[in-house]
CSV table of C-alpha atoms and ligand atoms in Angstrom, one decimal:
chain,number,residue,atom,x,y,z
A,121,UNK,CA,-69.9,226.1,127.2
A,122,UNK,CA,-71.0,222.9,128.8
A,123,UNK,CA,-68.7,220.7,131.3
A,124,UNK,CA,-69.6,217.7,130.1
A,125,UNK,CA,-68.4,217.6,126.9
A,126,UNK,CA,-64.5,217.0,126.0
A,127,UNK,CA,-62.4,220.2,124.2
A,128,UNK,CA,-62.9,218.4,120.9
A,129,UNK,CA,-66.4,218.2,121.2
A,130,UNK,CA,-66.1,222.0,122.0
A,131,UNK,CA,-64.6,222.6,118.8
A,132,UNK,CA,-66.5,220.9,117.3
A,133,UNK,CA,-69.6,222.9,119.2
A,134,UNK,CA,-68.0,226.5,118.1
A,135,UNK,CA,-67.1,225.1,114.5
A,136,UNK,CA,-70.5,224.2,114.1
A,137,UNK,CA,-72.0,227.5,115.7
A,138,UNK,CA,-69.4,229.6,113.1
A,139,UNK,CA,-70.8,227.8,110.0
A,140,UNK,CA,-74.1,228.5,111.1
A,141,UNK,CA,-74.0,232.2,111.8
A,142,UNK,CA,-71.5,232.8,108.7
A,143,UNK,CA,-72.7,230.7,106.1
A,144,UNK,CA,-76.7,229.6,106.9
A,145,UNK,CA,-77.8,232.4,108.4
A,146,UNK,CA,-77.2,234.6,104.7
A,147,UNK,CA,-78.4,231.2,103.1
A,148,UNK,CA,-81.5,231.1,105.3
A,149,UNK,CA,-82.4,235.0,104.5
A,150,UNK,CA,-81.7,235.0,101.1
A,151,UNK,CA,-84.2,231.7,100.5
A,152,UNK,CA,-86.7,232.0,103.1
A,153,UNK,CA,-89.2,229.7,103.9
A,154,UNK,CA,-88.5,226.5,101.9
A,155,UNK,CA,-90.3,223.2,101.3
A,156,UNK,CA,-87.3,221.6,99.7
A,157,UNK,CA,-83.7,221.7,99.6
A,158,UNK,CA,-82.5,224.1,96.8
A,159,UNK,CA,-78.9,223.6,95.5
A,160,UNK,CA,-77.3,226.4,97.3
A,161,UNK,CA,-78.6,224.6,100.6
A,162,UNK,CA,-77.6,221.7,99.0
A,163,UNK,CA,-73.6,222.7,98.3
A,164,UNK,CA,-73.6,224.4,101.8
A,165,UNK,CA,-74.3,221.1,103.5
A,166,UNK,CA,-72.2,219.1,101.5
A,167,UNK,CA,-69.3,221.2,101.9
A,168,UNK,CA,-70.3,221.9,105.3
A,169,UNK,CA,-68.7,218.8,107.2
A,170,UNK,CA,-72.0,218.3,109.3
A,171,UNK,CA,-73.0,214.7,107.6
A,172,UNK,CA,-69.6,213.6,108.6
A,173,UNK,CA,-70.5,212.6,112.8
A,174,UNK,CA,-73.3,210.3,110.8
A,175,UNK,CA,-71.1,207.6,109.4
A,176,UNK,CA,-68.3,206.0,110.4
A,177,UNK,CA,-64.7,206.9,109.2
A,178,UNK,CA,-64.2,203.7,107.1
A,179,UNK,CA,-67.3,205.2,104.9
A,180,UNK,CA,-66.4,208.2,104.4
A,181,UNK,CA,-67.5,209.5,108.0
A,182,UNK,CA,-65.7,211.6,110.6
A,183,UNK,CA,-66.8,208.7,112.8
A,184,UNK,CA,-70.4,208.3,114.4
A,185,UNK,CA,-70.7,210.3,117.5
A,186,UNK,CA,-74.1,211.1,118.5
A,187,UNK,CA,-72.5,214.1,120.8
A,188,UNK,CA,-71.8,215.6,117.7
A,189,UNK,CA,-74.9,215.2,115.8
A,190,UNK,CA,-76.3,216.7,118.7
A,191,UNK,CA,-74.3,219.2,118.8
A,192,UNK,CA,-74.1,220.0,114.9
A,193,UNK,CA,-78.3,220.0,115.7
A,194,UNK,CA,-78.1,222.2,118.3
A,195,UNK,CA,-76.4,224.7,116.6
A,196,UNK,CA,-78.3,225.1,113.3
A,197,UNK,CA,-82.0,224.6,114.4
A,198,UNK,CA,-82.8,227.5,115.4
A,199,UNK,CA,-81.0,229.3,112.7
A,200,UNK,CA,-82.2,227.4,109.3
A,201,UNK,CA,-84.8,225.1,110.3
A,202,UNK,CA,-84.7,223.4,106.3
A,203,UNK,CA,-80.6,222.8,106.7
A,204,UNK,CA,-81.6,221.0,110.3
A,205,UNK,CA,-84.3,218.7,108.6
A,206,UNK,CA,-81.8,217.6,105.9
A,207,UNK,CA,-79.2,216.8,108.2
A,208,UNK,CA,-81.6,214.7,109.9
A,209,UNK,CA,-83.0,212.9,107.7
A,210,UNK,CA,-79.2,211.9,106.4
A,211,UNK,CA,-79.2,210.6,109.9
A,212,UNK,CA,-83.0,208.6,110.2
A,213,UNK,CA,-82.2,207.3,106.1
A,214,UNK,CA,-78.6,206.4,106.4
A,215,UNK,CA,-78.2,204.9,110.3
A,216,UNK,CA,-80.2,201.8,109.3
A,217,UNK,CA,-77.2,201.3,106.3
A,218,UNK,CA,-74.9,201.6,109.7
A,219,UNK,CA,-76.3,199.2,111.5
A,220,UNK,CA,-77.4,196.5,108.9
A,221,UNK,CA,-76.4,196.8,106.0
A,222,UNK,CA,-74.0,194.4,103.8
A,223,UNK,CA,-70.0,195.5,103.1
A,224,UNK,CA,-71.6,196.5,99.8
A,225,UNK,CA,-74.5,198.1,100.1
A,226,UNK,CA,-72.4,200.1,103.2
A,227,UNK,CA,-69.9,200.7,100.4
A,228,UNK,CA,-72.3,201.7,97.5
A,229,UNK,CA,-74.4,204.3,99.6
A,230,UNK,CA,-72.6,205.4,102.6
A,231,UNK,CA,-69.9,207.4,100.9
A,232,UNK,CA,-72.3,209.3,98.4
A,233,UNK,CA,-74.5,209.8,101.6
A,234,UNK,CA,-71.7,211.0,104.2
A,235,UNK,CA,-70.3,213.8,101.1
A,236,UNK,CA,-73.9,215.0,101.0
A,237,UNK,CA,-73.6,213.9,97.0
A,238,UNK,CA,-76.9,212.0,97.7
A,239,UNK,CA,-79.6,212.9,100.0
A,240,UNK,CA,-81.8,210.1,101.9
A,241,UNK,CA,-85.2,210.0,103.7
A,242,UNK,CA,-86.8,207.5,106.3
A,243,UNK,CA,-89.9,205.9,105.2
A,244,UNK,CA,-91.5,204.2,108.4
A,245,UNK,CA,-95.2,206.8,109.0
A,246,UNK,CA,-98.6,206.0,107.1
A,247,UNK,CA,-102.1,206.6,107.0
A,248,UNK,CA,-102.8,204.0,109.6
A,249,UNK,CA,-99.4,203.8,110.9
A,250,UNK,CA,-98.3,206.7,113.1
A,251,UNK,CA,-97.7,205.9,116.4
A,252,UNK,CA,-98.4,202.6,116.2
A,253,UNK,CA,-95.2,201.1,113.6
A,254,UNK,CA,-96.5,197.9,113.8
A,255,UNK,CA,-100.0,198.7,111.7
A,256,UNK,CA,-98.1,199.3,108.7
A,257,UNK,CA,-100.0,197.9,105.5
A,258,UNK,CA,-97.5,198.6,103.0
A,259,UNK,CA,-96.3,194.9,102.1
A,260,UNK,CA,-93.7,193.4,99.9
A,261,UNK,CA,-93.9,190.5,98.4
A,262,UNK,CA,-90.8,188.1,97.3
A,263,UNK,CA,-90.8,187.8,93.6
A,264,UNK,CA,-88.1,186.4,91.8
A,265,UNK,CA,-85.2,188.3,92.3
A,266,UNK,CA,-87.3,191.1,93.6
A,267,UNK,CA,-89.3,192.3,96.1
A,268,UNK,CA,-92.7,194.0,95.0
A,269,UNK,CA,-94.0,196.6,97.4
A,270,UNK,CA,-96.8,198.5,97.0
A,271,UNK,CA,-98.5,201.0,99.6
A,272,UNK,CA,-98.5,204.6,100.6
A,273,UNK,CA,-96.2,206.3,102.7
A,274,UNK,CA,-97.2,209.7,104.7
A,275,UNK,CA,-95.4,212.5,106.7
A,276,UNK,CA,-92.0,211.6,104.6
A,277,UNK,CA,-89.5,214.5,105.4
A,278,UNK,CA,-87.1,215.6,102.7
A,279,UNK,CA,-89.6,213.1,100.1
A,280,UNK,CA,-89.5,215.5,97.3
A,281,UNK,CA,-85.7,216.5,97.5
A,282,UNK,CA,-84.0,213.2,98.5
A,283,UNK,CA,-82.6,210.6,95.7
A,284,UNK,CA,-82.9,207.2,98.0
A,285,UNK,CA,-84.5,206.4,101.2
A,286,UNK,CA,-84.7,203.8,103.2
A,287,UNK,CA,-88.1,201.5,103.2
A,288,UNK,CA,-89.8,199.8,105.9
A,289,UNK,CA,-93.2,197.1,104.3
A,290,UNK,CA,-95.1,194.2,106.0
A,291,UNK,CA,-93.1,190.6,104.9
A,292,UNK,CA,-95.7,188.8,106.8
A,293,UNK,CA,-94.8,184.8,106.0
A,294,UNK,CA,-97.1,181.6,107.6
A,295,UNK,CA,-94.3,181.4,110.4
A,296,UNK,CA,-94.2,185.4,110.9
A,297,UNK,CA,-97.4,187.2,110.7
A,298,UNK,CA,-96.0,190.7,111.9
A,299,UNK,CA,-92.9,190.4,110.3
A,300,UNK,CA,-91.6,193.6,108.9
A,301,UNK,CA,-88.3,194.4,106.8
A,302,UNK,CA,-86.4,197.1,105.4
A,303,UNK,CA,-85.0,197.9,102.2
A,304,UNK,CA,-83.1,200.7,100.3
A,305,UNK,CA,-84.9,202.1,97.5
A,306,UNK,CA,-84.1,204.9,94.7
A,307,UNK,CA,-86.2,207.7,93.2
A,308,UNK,CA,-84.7,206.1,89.9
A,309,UNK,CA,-86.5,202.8,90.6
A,310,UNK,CA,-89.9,202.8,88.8
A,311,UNK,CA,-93.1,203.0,91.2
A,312,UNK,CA,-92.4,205.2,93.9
A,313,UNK,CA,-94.2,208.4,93.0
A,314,UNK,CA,-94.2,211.5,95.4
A,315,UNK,CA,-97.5,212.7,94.2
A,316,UNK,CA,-98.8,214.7,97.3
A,317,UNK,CA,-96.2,217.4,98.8
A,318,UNK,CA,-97.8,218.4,101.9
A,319,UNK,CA,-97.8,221.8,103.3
A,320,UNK,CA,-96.9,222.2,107.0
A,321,UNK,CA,-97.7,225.6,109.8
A,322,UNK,CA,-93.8,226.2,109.0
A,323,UNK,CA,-92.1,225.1,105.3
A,324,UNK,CA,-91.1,221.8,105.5
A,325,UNK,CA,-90.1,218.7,102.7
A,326,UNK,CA,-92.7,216.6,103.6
A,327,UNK,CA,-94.5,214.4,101.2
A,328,UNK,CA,-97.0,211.6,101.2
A,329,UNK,CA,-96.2,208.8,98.4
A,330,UNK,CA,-98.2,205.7,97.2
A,331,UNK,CA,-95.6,202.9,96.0
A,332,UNK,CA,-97.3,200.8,93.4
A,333,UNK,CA,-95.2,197.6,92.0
A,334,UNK,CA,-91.8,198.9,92.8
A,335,UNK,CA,-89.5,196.7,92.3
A,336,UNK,CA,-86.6,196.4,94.5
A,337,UNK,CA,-83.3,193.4,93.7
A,338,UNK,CA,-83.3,191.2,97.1
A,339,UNK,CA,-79.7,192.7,97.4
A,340,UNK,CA,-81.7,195.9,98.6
A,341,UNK,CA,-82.8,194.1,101.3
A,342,UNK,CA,-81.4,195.7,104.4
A,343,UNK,CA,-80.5,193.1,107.5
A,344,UNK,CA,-83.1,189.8,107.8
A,345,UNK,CA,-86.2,189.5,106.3
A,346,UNK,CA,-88.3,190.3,109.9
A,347,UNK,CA,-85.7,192.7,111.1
A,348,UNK,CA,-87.6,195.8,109.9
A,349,UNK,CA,-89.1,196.9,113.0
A,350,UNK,CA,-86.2,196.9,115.3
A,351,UNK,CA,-84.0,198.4,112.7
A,352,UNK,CA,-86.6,201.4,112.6
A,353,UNK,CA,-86.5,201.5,116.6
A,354,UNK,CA,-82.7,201.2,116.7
A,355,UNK,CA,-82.7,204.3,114.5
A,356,UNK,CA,-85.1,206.1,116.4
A,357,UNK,CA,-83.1,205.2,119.6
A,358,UNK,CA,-80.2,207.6,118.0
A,359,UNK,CA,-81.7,210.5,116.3
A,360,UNK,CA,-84.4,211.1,119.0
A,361,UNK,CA,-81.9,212.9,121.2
A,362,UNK,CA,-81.2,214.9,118.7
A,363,UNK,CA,-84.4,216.4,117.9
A,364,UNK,CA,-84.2,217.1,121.7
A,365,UNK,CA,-80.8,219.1,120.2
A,366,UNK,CA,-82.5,220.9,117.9
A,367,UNK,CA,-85.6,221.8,120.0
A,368,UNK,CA,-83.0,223.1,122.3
A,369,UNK,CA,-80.8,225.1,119.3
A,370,UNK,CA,-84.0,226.9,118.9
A,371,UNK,CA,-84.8,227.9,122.8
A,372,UNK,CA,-81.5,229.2,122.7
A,373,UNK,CA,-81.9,231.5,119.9
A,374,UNK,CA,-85.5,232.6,121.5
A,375,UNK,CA,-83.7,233.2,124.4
A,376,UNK,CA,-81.3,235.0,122.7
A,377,UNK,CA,-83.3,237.5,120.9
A,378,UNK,CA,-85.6,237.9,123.6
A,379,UNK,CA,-82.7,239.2,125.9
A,380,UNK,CA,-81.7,241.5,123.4
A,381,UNK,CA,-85.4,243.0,122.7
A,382,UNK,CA,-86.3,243.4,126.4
A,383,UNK,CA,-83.1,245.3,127.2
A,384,UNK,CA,-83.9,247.7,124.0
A,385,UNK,CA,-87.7,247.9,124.6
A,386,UNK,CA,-89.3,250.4,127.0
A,387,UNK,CA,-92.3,250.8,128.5
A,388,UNK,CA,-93.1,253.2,131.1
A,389,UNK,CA,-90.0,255.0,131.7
A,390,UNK,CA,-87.4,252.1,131.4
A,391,UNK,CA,-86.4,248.5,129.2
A,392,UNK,CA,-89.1,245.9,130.0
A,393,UNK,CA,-85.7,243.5,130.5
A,394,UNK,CA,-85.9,245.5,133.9
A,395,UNK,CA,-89.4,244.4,134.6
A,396,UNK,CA,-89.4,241.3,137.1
A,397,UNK,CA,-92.2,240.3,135.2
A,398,UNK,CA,-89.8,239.7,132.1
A,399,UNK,CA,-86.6,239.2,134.2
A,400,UNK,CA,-88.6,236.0,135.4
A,401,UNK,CA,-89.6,234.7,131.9
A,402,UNK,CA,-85.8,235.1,130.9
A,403,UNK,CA,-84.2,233.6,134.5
A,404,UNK,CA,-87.2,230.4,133.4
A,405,UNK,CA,-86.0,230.3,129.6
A,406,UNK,CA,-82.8,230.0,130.8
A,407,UNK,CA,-83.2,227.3,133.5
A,408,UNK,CA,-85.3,225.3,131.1
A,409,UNK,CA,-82.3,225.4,128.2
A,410,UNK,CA,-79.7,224.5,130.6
A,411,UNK,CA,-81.8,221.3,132.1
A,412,UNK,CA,-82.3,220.4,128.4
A,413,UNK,CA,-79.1,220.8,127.6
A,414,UNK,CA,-77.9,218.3,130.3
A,415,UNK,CA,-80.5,215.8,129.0
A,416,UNK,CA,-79.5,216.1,125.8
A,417,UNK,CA,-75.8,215.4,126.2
A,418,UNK,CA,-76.4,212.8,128.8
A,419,UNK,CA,-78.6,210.7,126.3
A,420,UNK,CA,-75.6,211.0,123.7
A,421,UNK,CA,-72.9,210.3,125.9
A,422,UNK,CA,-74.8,207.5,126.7
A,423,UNK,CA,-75.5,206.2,123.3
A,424,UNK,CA,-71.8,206.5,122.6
A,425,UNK,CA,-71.1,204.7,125.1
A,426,UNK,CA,-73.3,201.8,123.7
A,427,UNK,CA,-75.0,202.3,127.5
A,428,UNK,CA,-78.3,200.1,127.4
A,429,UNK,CA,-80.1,202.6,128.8
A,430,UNK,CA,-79.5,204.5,126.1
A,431,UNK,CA,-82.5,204.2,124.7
A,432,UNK,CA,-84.3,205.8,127.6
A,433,UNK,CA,-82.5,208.3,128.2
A,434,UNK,CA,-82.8,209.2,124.4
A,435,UNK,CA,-87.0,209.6,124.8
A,436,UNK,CA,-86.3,211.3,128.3
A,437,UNK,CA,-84.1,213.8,126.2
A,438,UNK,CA,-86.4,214.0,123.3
A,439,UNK,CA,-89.4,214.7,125.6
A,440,UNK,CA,-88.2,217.6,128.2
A,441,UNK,CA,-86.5,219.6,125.6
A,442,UNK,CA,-89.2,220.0,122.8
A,443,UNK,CA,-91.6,220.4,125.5
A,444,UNK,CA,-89.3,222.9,127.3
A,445,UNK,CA,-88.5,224.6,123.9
A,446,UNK,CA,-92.0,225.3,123.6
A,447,UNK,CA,-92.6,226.8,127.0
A,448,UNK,CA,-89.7,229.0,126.1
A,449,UNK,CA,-90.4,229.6,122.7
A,450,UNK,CA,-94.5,230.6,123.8
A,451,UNK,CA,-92.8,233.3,126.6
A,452,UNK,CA,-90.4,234.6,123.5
A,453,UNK,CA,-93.6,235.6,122.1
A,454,UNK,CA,-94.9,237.5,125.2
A,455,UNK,CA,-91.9,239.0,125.6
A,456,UNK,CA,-92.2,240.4,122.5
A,457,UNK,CA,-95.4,241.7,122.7
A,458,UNK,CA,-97.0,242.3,119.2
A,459,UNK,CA,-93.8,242.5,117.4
A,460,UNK,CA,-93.5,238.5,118.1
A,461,UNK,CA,-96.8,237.8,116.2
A,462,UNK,CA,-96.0,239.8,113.0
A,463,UNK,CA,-94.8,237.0,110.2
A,464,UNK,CA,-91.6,237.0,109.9
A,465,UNK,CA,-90.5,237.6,113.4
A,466,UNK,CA,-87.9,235.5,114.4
A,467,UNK,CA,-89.8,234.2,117.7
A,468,UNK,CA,-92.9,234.0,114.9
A,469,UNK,CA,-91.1,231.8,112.7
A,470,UNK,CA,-89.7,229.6,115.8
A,471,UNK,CA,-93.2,229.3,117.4
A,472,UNK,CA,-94.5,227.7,114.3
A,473,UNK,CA,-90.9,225.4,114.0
A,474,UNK,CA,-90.9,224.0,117.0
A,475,UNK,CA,-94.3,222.7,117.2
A,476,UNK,CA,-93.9,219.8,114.8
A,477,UNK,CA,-91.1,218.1,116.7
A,478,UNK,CA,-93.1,217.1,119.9
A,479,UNK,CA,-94.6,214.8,117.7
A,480,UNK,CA,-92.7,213.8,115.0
A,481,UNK,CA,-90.2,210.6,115.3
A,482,UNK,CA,-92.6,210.1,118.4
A,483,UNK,CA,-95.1,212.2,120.2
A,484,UNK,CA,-94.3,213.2,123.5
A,485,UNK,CA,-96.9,210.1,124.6
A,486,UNK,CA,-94.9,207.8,122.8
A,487,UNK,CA,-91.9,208.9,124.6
A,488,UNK,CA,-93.9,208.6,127.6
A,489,UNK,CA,-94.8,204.9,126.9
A,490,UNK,CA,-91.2,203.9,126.1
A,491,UNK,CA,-89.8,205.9,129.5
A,492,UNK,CA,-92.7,203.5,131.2
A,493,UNK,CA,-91.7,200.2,129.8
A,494,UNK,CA,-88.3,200.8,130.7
A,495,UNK,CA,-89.0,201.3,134.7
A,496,UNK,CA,-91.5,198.9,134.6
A,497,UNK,CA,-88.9,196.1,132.6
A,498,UNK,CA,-86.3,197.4,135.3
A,499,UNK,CA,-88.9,197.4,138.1
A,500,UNK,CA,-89.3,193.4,137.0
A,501,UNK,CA,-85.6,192.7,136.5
A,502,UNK,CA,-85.3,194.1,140.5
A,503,UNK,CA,-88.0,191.5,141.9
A,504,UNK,CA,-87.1,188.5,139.9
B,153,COS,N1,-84.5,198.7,120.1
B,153,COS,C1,-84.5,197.4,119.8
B,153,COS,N2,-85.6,196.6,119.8
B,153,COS,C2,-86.7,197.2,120.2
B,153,COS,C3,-86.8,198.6,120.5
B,153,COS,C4,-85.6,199.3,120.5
B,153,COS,N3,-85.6,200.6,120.8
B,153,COS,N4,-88.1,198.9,120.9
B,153,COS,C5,-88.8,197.8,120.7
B,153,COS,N5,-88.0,196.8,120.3
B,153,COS,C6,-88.4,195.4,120.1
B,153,COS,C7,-89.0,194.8,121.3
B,153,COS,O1,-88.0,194.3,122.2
B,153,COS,C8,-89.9,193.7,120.8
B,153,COS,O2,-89.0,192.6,120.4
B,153,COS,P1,-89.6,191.1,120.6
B,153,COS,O3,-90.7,191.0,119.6
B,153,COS,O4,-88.4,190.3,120.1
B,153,COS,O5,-89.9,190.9,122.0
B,153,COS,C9,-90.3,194.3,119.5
B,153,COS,O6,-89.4,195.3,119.1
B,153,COS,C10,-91.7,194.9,119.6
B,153,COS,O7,-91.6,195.9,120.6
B,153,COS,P2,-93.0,196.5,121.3
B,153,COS,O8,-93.9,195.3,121.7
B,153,COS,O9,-92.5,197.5,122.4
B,153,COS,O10,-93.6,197.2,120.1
B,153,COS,P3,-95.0,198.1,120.0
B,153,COS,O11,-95.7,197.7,118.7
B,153,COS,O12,-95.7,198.0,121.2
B,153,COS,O13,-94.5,199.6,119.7
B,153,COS,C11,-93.6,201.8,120.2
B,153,COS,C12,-93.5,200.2,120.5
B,153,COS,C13,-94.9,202.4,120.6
B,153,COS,C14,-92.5,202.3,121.1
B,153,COS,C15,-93.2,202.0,118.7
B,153,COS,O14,-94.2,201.6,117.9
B,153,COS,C16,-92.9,203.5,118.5
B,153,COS,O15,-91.7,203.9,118.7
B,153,COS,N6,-93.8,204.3,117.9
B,153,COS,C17,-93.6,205.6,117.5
B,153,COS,C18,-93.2,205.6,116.1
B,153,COS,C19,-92.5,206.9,115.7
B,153,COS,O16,-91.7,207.4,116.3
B,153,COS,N7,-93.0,207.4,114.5
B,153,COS,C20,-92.4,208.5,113.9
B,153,COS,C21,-91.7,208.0,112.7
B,153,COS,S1,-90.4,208.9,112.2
B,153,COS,S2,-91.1,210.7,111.9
């Protein structure tokens, strides 16, 4: 339990926590270690009710709360990682409709996508353009009532098993260079072919894609020509915190199973739980969840609050808990001894999870360099 959230949100929180022990954790053991989203995954989600804090009521939403997303994260993480990247990634390829898109396209996509009937993906990484968005090569070209786009896109999470996703290419005009837009494509549309599945230290749909001549109607265009970049920021502004969610949904369950090994394990006469050596590495797990925790919520209450530091806090959250996870997910495996580095280990399978998400949707530098900007814009904003 948490003080800062309301009693719905703490419904919400133990609904959440009962789907995931009841319904993914069989789901999770039956399938295993997945690279794509099988349909019994698939049903479970959609009948779930965990898309629904994504979208707003009007579209078939339960209304966007970023608590809840959060929370929704932070309880299935660290039970079925593959159920945690789908949700996601219905969050990073369906907030840009939120935010920009046209009555139409909101009402064409955004019902499908908040039922879970469709499943979206965020294509914003490529070879040359990691950290740095703005290096992206992929460009599209107006062309009657098209755009033509052609490029590669790399690192794209839930690539093989989502139907649409939404698209960010270089528009670069005489009066805007750098401009870049975004646009909603379909797996139906004829040039986007997922030919390399990539194969991750922990099972993961991830793919890397070249796009040659798809053609795309201009009404696919999502917000202004030029708008692309912020639209991918914006969008990273909300579902940052939540991989801070997730990072902590897995601590917890390190925690948790570390607690209960310790006081079952003994060593020399008694349960290594009794062992200041241990007690310590628990009493630090814990201290590191519960500061994550804070972070984590603050950011959302913040972003639903429409706070304009919102942003900042979102990298701050994103930051301290993957990191902290990590810490507390690398003294799980001590704790365990060499029962944590046997595959298939629960603390095994978590140690190779949570590596991946202090650097994707931004590296812990990147987070660093936004956290930065902000003091330094606030710094200016105090002396001028
Ligand atoms: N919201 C709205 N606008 C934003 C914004 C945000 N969060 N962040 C930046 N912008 C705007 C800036 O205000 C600026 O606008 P103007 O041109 O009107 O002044 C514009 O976008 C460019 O901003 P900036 O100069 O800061 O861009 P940079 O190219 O320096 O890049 C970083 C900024 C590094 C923060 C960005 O590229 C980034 O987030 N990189 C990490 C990408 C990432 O997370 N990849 C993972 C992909 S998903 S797995």
């Amino acid at each position: 339990m948490h003080g800062l959230l309301s009693t719905e949100d703490l419904a919400f929180k133990a609904q959440c926590q009962a789907y995931a022990q009841e319904q993914l954790a069989p789901l999770a053991k039956k399938l295993g270690e997945i690279n794509e989203v099988p349909a019994a995954l698939r049903n479970s989600l959609m009948h779930s009710g965990l898309y629904g804090p994504l979208y707003p009521k009007e579209y078939g939403g339960q209304g966007l709360s970023a608590v809840r997303i959060c929370l929704a994260r932070e309880a299935i993480a660290g039970v079925f990682g593959p159920a945690d990247t789908t949700l996601a990634m219905q969050g990073l390829g369906g907030y840009p409709i939120v935010l920009a898109g046209t009555e139409a396209q909101k009402k064409k996509y955004l019902p499908a996508l908040a039922a879970g009937q469709r499943l979206t993906t965020f294509c914003l990484t490529e070879p040359e353009a990691g950290s740095d968005v703005a290096a992206m090569q992929t460009t599209a070209q107006p062309d009657g009532d098209c755009f033509v786009i052609n490029g590669r896109k790399r690192f794209i999470s839930n690539g093989f098993s989502a139907d649409m996703g939404v698209l960010f290419a270089r528009t670069a005009s005489a009066d805007n260079p750098k401009s870049i837009s975004a646009f909603i494509v379909e797996k139906t549309m004829p040039g986007w072919n997922v030919d390399w599945r990539i194969d991750l230290m922990a099972a993961h749909d991830i793919v890397e894609f070249e796009i040659h001549h798809l053609r795309v109607p201009k009404a696919n265009l999502l917000g202004a020509v030029g708008g692309g970049f912020k639209l991918a920021m914006q969008t990273l502004d909300l579902m940052r915190m939540s991989v801070g969610a997730a990072a902590l949904g897995m601590a917890q369950v390190a925690l948790q199973e570390s607690l209960a090994y310790a006081q079952k394990r003994a060593q020399f006469g008694r349960p290594i739980a009794e062992f200041q050596s241990t007690a310590f590495k628990l009493a630090d797990m814990a201290v590191e969840i519960e500061a994550a925790r804070s972070l984590v919520y603050l950011a959302a209450m913040k972003k639903d609050q429409n706070d304009p530091s919102a942003s900042y806090h979102s990298s701050i959250a994103k930051l301290f808990a993957t990191e902290a996870a990590f810490r507390c997910i690398d003294q799980a495996v001590q704790i365990h001894g060499g029962v944590g580095v046997v595959k298939g280990a629960v603390v095994e399978r978590l140690y190779r999870e949570i590596r991946p998400l202090r650097v994707y949707e931004g590296t812990t530098e990147i987070q660093k360099v936004i956290i930065a900007n902000h003091l330094h814009k606030g710094a200016k904003k105090r002396t001028s």
